[in-house]
mmCIF file of C-alpha atoms and ligand atoms in Angstrom:
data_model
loop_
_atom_site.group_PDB
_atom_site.id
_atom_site.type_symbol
_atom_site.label_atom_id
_atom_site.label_comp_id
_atom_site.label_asym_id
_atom_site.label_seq_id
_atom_site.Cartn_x
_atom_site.Cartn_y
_atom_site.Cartn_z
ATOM 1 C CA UNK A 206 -40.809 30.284 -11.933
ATOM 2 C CA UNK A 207 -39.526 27.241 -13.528
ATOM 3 C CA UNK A 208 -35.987 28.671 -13.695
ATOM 4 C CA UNK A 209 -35.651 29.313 -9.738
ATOM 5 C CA UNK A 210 -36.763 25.695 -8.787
ATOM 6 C CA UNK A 211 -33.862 24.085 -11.081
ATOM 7 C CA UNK A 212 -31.546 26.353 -9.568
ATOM 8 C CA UNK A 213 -32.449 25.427 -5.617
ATOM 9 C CA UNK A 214 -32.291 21.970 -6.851
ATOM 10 C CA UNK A 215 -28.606 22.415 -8.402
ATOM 11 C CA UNK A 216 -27.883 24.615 -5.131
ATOM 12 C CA UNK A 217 -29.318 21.627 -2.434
ATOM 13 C CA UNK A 218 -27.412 19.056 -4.800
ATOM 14 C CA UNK A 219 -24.341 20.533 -4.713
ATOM 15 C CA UNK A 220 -24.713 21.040 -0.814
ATOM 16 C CA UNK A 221 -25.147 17.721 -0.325
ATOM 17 C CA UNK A 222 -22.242 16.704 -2.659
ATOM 18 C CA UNK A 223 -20.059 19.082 -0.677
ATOM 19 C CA UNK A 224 -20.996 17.399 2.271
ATOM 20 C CA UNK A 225 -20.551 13.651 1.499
ATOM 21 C CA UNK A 226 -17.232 14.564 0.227
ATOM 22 C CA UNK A 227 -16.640 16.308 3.215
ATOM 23 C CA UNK A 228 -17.513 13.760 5.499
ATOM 24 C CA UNK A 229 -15.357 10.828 3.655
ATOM 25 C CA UNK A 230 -12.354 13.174 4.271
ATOM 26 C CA UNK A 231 -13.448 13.310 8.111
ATOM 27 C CA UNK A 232 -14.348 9.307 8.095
ATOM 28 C CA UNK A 233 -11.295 8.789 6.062
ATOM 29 C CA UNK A 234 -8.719 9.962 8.804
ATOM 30 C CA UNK A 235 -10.556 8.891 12.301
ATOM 31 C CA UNK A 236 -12.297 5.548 11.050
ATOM 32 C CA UNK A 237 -9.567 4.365 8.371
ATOM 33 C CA UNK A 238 -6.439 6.113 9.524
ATOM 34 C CA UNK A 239 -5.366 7.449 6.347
ATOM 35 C CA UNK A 240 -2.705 10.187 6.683
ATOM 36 C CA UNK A 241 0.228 11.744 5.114
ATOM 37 C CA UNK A 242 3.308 10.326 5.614
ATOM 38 C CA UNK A 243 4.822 11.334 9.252
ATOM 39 C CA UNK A 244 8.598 11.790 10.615
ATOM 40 C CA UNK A 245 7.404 8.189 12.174
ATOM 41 C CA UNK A 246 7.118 6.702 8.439
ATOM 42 C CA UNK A 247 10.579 8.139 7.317
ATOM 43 C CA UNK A 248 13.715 6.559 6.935
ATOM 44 C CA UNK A 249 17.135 7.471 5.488
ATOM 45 C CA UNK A 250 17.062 6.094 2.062
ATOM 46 C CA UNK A 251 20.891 5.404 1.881
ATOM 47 C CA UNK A 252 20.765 3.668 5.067
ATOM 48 C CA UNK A 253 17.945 1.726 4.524
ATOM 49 C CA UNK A 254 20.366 -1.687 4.974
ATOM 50 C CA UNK A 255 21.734 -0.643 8.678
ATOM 51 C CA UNK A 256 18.075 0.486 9.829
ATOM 52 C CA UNK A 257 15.978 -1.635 11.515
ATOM 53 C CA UNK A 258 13.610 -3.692 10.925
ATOM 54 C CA UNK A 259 15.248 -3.473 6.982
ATOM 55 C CA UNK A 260 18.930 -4.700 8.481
ATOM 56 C CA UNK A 261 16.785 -8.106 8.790
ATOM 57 C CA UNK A 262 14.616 -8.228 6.486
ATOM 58 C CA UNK A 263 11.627 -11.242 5.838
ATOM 59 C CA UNK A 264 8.789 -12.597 7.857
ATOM 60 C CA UNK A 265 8.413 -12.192 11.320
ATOM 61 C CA UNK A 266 5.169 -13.558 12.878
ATOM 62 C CA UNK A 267 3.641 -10.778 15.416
ATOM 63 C CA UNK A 268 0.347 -12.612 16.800
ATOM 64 C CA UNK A 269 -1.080 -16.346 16.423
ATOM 65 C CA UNK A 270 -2.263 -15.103 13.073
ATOM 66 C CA UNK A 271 0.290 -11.904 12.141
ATOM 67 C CA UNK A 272 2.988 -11.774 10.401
ATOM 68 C CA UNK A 273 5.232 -8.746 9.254
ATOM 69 C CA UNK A 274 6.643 -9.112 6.060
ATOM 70 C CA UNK A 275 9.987 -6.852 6.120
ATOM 71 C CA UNK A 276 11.107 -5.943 2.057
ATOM 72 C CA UNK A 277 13.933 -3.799 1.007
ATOM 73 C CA UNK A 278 13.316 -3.077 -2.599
ATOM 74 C CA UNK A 279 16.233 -1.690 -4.523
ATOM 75 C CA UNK A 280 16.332 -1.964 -8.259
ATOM 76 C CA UNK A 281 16.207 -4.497 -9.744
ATOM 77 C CA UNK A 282 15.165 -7.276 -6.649
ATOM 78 C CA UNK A 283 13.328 -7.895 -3.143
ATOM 79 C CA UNK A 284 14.740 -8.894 -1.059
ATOM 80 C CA UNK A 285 13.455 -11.589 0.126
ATOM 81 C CA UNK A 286 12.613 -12.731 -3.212
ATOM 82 C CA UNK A 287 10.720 -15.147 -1.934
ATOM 83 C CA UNK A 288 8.125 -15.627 1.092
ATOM 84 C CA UNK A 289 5.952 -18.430 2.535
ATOM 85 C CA UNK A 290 2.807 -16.839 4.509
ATOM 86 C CA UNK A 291 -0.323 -18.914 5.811
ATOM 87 C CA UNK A 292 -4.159 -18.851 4.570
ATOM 88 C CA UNK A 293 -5.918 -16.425 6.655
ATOM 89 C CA UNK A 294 -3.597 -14.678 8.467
ATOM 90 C CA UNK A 295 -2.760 -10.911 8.745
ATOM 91 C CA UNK A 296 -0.026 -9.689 6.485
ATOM 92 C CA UNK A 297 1.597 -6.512 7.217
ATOM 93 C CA UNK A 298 4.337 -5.687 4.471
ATOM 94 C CA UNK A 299 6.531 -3.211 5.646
ATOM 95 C CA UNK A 300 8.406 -2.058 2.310
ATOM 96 C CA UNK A 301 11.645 0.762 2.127
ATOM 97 C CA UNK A 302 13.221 1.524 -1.335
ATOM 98 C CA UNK A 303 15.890 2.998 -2.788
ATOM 99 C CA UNK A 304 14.579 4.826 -5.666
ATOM 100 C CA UNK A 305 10.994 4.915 -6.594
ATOM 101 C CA UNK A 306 9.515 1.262 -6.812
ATOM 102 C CA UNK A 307 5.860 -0.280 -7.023
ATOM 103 C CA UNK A 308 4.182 -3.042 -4.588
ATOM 104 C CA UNK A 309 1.527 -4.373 -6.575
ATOM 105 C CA UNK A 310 -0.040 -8.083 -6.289
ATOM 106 C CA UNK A 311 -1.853 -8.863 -9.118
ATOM 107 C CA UNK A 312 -5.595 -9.722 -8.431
ATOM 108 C CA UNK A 313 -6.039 -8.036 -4.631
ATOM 109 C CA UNK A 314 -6.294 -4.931 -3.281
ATOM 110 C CA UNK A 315 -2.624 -4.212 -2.600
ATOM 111 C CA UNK A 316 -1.425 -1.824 -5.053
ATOM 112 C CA UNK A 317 1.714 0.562 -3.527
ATOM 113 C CA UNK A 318 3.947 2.791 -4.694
ATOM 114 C CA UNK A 319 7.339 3.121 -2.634
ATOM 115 C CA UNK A 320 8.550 6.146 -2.230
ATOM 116 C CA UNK A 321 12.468 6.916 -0.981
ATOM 117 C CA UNK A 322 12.418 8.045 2.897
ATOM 118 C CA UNK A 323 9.381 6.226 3.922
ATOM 119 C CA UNK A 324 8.583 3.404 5.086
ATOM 120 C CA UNK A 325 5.538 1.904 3.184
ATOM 121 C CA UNK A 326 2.959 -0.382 5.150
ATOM 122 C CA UNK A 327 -0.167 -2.352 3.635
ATOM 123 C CA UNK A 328 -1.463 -4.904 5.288
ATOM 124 C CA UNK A 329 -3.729 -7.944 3.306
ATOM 125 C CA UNK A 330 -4.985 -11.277 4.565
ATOM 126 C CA UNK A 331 -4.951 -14.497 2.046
ATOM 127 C CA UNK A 332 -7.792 -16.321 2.319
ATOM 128 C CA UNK A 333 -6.917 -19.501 0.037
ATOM 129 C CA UNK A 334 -4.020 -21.201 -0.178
ATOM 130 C CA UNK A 335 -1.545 -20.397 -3.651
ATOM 131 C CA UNK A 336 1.034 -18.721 -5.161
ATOM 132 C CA UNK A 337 0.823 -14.851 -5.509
ATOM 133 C CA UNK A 338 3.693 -12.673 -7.180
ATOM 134 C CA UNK A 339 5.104 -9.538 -5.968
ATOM 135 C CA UNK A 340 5.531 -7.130 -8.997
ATOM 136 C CA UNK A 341 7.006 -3.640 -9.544
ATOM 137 C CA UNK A 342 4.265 -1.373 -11.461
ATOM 138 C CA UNK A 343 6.762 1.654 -11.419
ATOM 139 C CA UNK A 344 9.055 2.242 -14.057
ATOM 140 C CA UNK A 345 12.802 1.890 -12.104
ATOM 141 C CA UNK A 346 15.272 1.659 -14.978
ATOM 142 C CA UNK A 347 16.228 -1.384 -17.159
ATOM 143 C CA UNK A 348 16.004 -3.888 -14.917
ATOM 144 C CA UNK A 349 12.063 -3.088 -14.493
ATOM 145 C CA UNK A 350 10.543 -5.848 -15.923
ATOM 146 C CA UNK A 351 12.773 -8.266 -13.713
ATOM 147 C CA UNK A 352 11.888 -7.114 -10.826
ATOM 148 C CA UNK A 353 9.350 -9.560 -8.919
ATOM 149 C CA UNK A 354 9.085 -11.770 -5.512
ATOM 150 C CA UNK A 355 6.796 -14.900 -5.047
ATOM 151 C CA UNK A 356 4.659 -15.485 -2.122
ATOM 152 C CA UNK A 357 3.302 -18.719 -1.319
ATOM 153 C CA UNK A 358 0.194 -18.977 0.759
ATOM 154 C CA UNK A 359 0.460 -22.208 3.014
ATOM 155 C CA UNK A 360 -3.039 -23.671 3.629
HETATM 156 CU CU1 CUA B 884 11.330 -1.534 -9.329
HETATM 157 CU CU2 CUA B 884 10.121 -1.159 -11.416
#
């Protein structure tokens, strides 16, 4: 009957949904290391200022083409306000907060929100030389719309 074949194919669909989901969960945390955040990410968020890296924070290069970019953002301001990176190289921002803040740069991928008691990492590489800004996409009180750093890609 017409009826029964529909319903195997809804039933094999939805199998196979189940399973592609499934599997980008799996793939997800061994190929792209998402995870929750871990005691390893947390910090104290009224020490933030004595802990390292954030008692020093701005660029540090790690590799002949890594740098670490060490932010404290507290309301309204990074600090550093503002960074000088090269063209092609591998930037790690490693961001801690005092209450709730956003990491966004317009026009790439990086798009973070900063959560109090973690330590926030995203890593992006600029491929052309410019200027990029640094801008807070969550609301943090009046100073909100203030609150940006500058980043200038060296070629
Ligand atoms: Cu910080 Cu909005």
């Amino acid at each position: 009957m017409q009826i029964d074949r529909y319903e195997r194919i809804f039933l094999y669909a939805s199998s196979v949904i189940l399973a592609v989901f499934f599997a980008a969960v799996i793939l997800s945390v061994t190929e792209a290391g998402i995870h929750l955040p871990t005691k390893e990410d947390a910090i104290n968020p009224n020490e933030v200022r004595s802990t390292a890296p954030f008692d020093q924070p701005g660029v540090f290069q790690t590799g002949p083409e890594a740098f670490d970019v060490v932010i404290v953002a507290e309301a309204w301001a990074y600090t550093p306000n503002a960074i000088q990176v090269p063209a092609g190289a591998e930037v790690t921002f490693k961001v801690s907060v005092d209450v709730i803040h956003g990491l966004m740069i317009p026009n790439t991928p990086v798009n973070a929100m900063l959560i109090p008691g973690h330590v926030t990492e995203v890593t992006y590489e600029f491929d052309e030389p410019g200027e990029h800004n640094i801008v807070c996409h969550e609301f943090c009180g009046i100073g909100h719309h203030t609150m940006f750093m500058t980043v200038e890609v060296t070629g």
